[in-house]
Amino acid sequence: MPLPKEYIQWDPGTFEEETENARCTWEMLGGQEGLDIDPDHILAWGITSGPDLLCWLTTDPDPDQWPVLVCGRHTCEDFTLFPYGMVEFLRRLLLDEYDPYPLSINLRDASPRYVHWLEEQKRWKAGLDPDSGLPRSVDH
């Protein structure tokens, strides 16, 4: 960008930073019993508002074979490995096929939608709710 871009409400960070967070958490907590994982094979691809880190294990040379590793912040287990990829993980999440639930934030009561962080920031600056785009409530 030729000119600096103002961050309106929050800096969304980068997935490089989230990958480092997941790797450091793995090392700090001593990993997970029964999972022998080199932290260099952990690659973040998502984060929840929980704030759980959604990662791949990149041990297989074929990215289609990378399983999902959830670094849960407020879950029963600190790390949970799912033996399938991101699409299957998300499909099962949206269809509520997990017991126990794998994330700190319960999406069961939410309407799944995606709002890009730049759009969220535009809405916030305009006085709108960043998720819905409706006027923000002043009742607190």
PDB file of C-alpha atoms in Angstrom:
ATOM      1  CA  MET A   1       0.000   0.000   0.000  1.00  0.00           C
ATOM      2  CA  PRO A   2       1.391   3.432  -0.861  1.00  0.00           C
ATOM      3  CA  LEU A   3      -0.282   4.989   2.201  1.00  0.00           C
ATOM      4  CA  PRO A   4      -0.680   3.526   5.670  1.00  0.00           C
ATOM      5  CA  LYS A   5      -4.035   1.886   6.285  1.00  0.00           C
ATOM      6  CA  GLU A   6      -5.796   2.801   9.521  1.00  0.00           C
ATOM      7  CA  TYR A   7      -6.938  -0.063  11.677  1.00  0.00           C
ATOM      8  CA  ILE A   8     -10.307   0.981  12.962  1.00  0.00           C
ATOM      9  CA  GLN A   9     -10.923  -1.237  15.977  1.00  0.00           C
ATOM     10  CA  TRP A  10      -8.439  -4.091  16.163  1.00  0.00           C
ATOM     11  CA  ASP A  11      -5.422  -5.509  14.434  1.00  0.00           C
ATOM     12  CA  PRO A  12      -6.433  -8.939  13.134  1.00  0.00           C
ATOM     13  CA  GLY A  13      -2.883 -10.282  13.339  1.00  0.00           C
ATOM     14  CA  THR A  14      -1.527 -12.839  10.906  1.00  0.00           C
ATOM     15  CA  PHE A  15      -1.621 -16.579  10.578  1.00  0.00           C
ATOM     16  CA  GLU A  16       2.158 -16.574  10.933  1.00  0.00           C
ATOM     17  CA  GLU A  17       1.602 -15.140  14.432  1.00  0.00           C
ATOM     18  CA  GLU A  18      -1.171 -17.650  15.172  1.00  0.00           C
ATOM     19  CA  THR A  19       1.026 -20.521  13.978  1.00  0.00           C
ATOM     20  CA  GLU A  20       3.740 -19.350  16.363  1.00  0.00           C
ATOM     21  CA  ASN A  21       1.130 -19.092  19.154  1.00  0.00           C
ATOM     22  CA  ALA A  22       0.010 -22.689  18.535  1.00  0.00           C
ATOM     23  CA  ARG A  23       3.583 -23.996  18.427  1.00  0.00           C
ATOM     24  CA  CYS A  24       4.552 -22.127  21.599  1.00  0.00           C
ATOM     25  CA  THR A  25       1.423 -23.366  23.380  1.00  0.00           C
ATOM     26  CA  TRP A  26       2.251 -26.937  22.340  1.00  0.00           C
ATOM     27  CA  GLU A  27       5.777 -26.583  23.743  1.00  0.00           C
ATOM     28  CA  MET A  28       4.699 -24.711  26.892  1.00  0.00           C
ATOM     29  CA  LEU A  29       2.038 -27.307  27.794  1.00  0.00           C
ATOM     30  CA  GLY A  30       4.222 -30.253  26.861  1.00  0.00           C
ATOM     31  CA  GLY A  31       2.025 -31.318  23.960  1.00  0.00           C
ATOM     32  CA  GLN A  32      -0.718 -33.879  24.435  1.00  0.00           C
ATOM     33  CA  GLU A  33      -0.281 -37.360  25.820  1.00  0.00           C
ATOM     34  CA  GLY A  34      -0.336 -39.915  23.032  1.00  0.00           C
ATOM     35  CA  LEU A  35       0.510 -37.357  20.328  1.00  0.00           C
ATOM     36  CA  ASP A  36       4.152 -37.286  19.254  1.00  0.00           C
ATOM     37  CA  ILE A  37       4.220 -34.072  17.218  1.00  0.00           C
ATOM     38  CA  ASP A  38       7.103 -31.856  16.217  1.00  0.00           C
ATOM     39  CA  PRO A  39       5.734 -28.313  16.748  1.00  0.00           C
ATOM     40  CA  ASP A  40       7.273 -27.264  13.422  1.00  0.00           C
ATOM     41  CA  HIS A  41       4.523 -29.349  11.759  1.00  0.00           C
ATOM     42  CA  ILE A  42       1.723 -27.255  13.301  1.00  0.00           C
ATOM     43  CA  LEU A  43       0.245 -24.692  10.885  1.00  0.00           C
ATOM     44  CA  ALA A  44      -2.653 -22.433  11.911  1.00  0.00           C
ATOM     45  CA  TRP A  45      -5.512 -21.884   9.453  1.00  0.00           C
ATOM     46  CA  GLY A  46      -8.263 -20.498  11.683  1.00  0.00           C
ATOM     47  CA  ILE A  47      -9.086 -18.931  15.013  1.00  0.00           C
ATOM     48  CA  THR A  48     -12.352 -18.690  16.906  1.00  0.00           C
ATOM     49  CA  SER A  49     -13.485 -15.924  19.204  1.00  0.00           C
ATOM     50  CA  GLY A  50     -13.031 -18.552  21.948  1.00  0.00           C
ATOM     51  CA  PRO A  51      -9.976 -18.096  21.087  1.00  0.00           C
ATOM     52  CA  ASP A  52      -9.226 -21.616  19.882  1.00  0.00           C
ATOM     53  CA  LEU A  53      -6.560 -22.112  17.240  1.00  0.00           C
ATOM     54  CA  LEU A  54      -7.499 -24.385  14.343  1.00  0.00           C
ATOM     55  CA  CYS A  55      -4.427 -25.982  12.812  1.00  0.00           C
ATOM     56  CA  TRP A  56      -3.196 -28.571  10.372  1.00  0.00           C
ATOM     57  CA  LEU A  57      -0.509 -31.151  11.072  1.00  0.00           C
ATOM     58  CA  THR A  58       1.742 -30.923   8.049  1.00  0.00           C
ATOM     59  CA  THR A  59       3.591 -34.227   8.482  1.00  0.00           C
ATOM     60  CA  ASP A  60       2.308 -35.736   5.225  1.00  0.00           C
ATOM     61  CA  PRO A  61       3.763 -34.382   1.956  1.00  0.00           C
ATOM     62  CA  ASP A  62       0.186 -34.333   0.552  1.00  0.00           C
ATOM     63  CA  PRO A  63      -1.785 -31.371   2.014  1.00  0.00           C
ATOM     64  CA  ASP A  64      -5.024 -33.272   1.318  1.00  0.00           C
ATOM     65  CA  GLN A  65      -3.937 -35.687   4.062  1.00  0.00           C
ATOM     66  CA  TRP A  66      -3.281 -33.070   6.768  1.00  0.00           C
ATOM     67  CA  PRO A  67      -5.438 -33.741   9.840  1.00  0.00           C
ATOM     68  CA  VAL A  68      -6.888 -30.950  11.981  1.00  0.00           C
ATOM     69  CA  LEU A  69      -5.435 -30.129  15.389  1.00  0.00           C
ATOM     70  CA  VAL A  70      -7.509 -27.878  17.650  1.00  0.00           C
ATOM     71  CA  CYS A  71      -5.614 -25.923  20.275  1.00  0.00           C
ATOM     72  CA  GLY A  72      -8.517 -25.306  22.651  1.00  0.00           C
ATOM     73  CA  ARG A  73      -8.264 -22.450  25.111  1.00  0.00           C
ATOM     74  CA  HIS A  74     -11.262 -23.398  27.273  1.00  0.00           C
ATOM     75  CA  THR A  75     -11.920 -26.988  26.226  1.00  0.00           C
ATOM     76  CA  CYS A  76     -11.581 -30.309  28.095  1.00  0.00           C
ATOM     77  CA  GLU A  77      -8.343 -31.078  26.284  1.00  0.00           C
ATOM     78  CA  ASP A  78      -5.682 -28.508  25.405  1.00  0.00           C
ATOM     79  CA  PHE A  79      -5.173 -30.216  22.031  1.00  0.00           C
ATOM     80  CA  THR A  80      -7.473 -32.484  20.072  1.00  0.00           C
ATOM     81  CA  LEU A  81      -6.482 -34.244  16.856  1.00  0.00           C
ATOM     82  CA  PHE A  82      -9.130 -34.976  14.221  1.00  0.00           C
ATOM     83  CA  PRO A  83      -8.067 -37.574  11.631  1.00  0.00           C
ATOM     84  CA  TYR A  84      -9.520 -35.706   8.667  1.00  0.00           C
ATOM     85  CA  GLY A  85      -9.090 -32.395   6.893  1.00  0.00           C
ATOM     86  CA  MET A  86     -10.475 -28.904   7.344  1.00  0.00           C
ATOM     87  CA  VAL A  87     -13.563 -29.325   5.145  1.00  0.00           C
ATOM     88  CA  GLU A  88     -14.717 -32.450   6.981  1.00  0.00           C
ATOM     89  CA  PHE A  89     -13.963 -30.818  10.349  1.00  0.00           C
ATOM     90  CA  LEU A  90     -16.090 -27.778   9.442  1.00  0.00           C
ATOM     91  CA  ARG A  91     -18.866 -29.927   7.947  1.00  0.00           C
ATOM     92  CA  ARG A  92     -19.169 -31.904  11.175  1.00  0.00           C
ATOM     93  CA  LEU A  93     -18.992 -28.709  13.224  1.00  0.00           C
ATOM     94  CA  LEU A  94     -21.836 -27.056  11.297  1.00  0.00           C
ATOM     95  CA  LEU A  95     -23.945 -30.215  11.450  1.00  0.00           C
ATOM     96  CA  ASP A  96     -23.349 -30.505  15.228  1.00  0.00           C
ATOM     97  CA  GLU A  97     -21.819 -33.973  15.003  1.00  0.00           C
ATOM     98  CA  TYR A  98     -19.323 -33.609  17.872  1.00  0.00           C
ATOM     99  CA  ASP A  99     -19.635 -34.928  21.399  1.00  0.00           C
ATOM    100  CA  PRO A 100     -17.841 -33.496  23.255  1.00  0.00           C
ATOM    101  CA  TYR A 101     -17.926 -30.207  21.404  1.00  0.00           C
ATOM    102  CA  PRO A 102     -14.410 -29.387  20.118  1.00  0.00           C
ATOM    103  CA  LEU A 103     -14.390 -25.602  20.571  1.00  0.00           C
ATOM    104  CA  SER A 104     -14.497 -23.140  23.467  1.00  0.00           C
ATOM    105  CA  ILE A 105     -17.236 -21.105  21.802  1.00  0.00           C
ATOM    106  CA  ASN A 106     -20.518 -22.855  21.110  1.00  0.00           C
ATOM    107  CA  LEU A 107     -21.605 -22.283  17.522  1.00  0.00           C
ATOM    108  CA  ARG A 108     -24.734 -24.402  17.979  1.00  0.00           C
ATOM    109  CA  ASP A 109     -26.806 -21.343  18.838  1.00  0.00           C
ATOM    110  CA  ALA A 110     -25.228 -19.091  16.213  1.00  0.00           C
ATOM    111  CA  SER A 111     -26.130 -18.579  12.595  1.00  0.00           C
ATOM    112  CA  PRO A 112     -22.986 -19.606  10.717  1.00  0.00           C
ATOM    113  CA  ARG A 113     -21.743 -16.809   8.493  1.00  0.00           C
ATOM    114  CA  TYR A 114     -18.485 -15.312   7.379  1.00  0.00           C
ATOM    115  CA  VAL A 115     -17.736 -11.607   7.485  1.00  0.00           C
ATOM    116  CA  HIS A 116     -14.288 -10.545   6.303  1.00  0.00           C
ATOM    117  CA  TRP A 117     -12.400  -8.591   8.953  1.00  0.00           C
ATOM    118  CA  LEU A 118     -12.142  -5.531   6.676  1.00  0.00           C
ATOM    119  CA  GLU A 119     -15.939  -5.496   6.351  1.00  0.00           C
ATOM    120  CA  GLU A 120     -16.262  -5.892  10.132  1.00  0.00           C
ATOM    121  CA  GLN A 121     -14.011  -2.880  10.597  1.00  0.00           C
ATOM    122  CA  LYS A 122     -16.017  -0.779   8.109  1.00  0.00           C
ATOM    123  CA  ARG A 123     -19.223  -1.682   9.922  1.00  0.00           C
ATOM    124  CA  TRP A 124     -17.700  -0.821  13.314  1.00  0.00           C
ATOM    125  CA  LYS A 125     -16.567   2.588  12.067  1.00  0.00           C
ATOM    126  CA  ALA A 126     -20.057   3.237  10.661  1.00  0.00           C
ATOM    127  CA  GLY A 127     -21.624   2.522  14.085  1.00  0.00           C
ATOM    128  CA  LEU A 128     -22.965  -0.891  13.051  1.00  0.00           C
ATOM    129  CA  ASP A 129     -22.642  -4.286  14.663  1.00  0.00           C
ATOM    130  CA  PRO A 130     -19.590  -5.865  12.981  1.00  0.00           C
ATOM    131  CA  ASP A 131     -21.278  -9.257  12.553  1.00  0.00           C
ATOM    132  CA  SER A 132     -24.820  -8.383  11.524  1.00  0.00           C
ATOM    133  CA  GLY A 133     -24.376  -4.949   9.941  1.00  0.00           C
ATOM    134  CA  LEU A 134     -27.328  -3.686  12.050  1.00  0.00           C
ATOM    135  CA  PRO A 135     -27.102  -0.572  14.255  1.00  0.00           C
ATOM    136  CA  ARG A 136     -25.173  -1.278  17.452  1.00  0.00           C
ATOM    137  CA  SER A 137     -27.202  -1.423  20.624  1.00  0.00           C
ATOM    138  CA  VAL A 138     -26.357   1.319  23.129  1.00  0.00           C
ATOM    139  CA  ASP A 139     -27.884  -0.708  26.002  1.00  0.00           C
ATOM    140  CA  HIS A 140     -25.078  -2.227  28.068  1.00  0.00           C
TER     141      HIS A 140
END
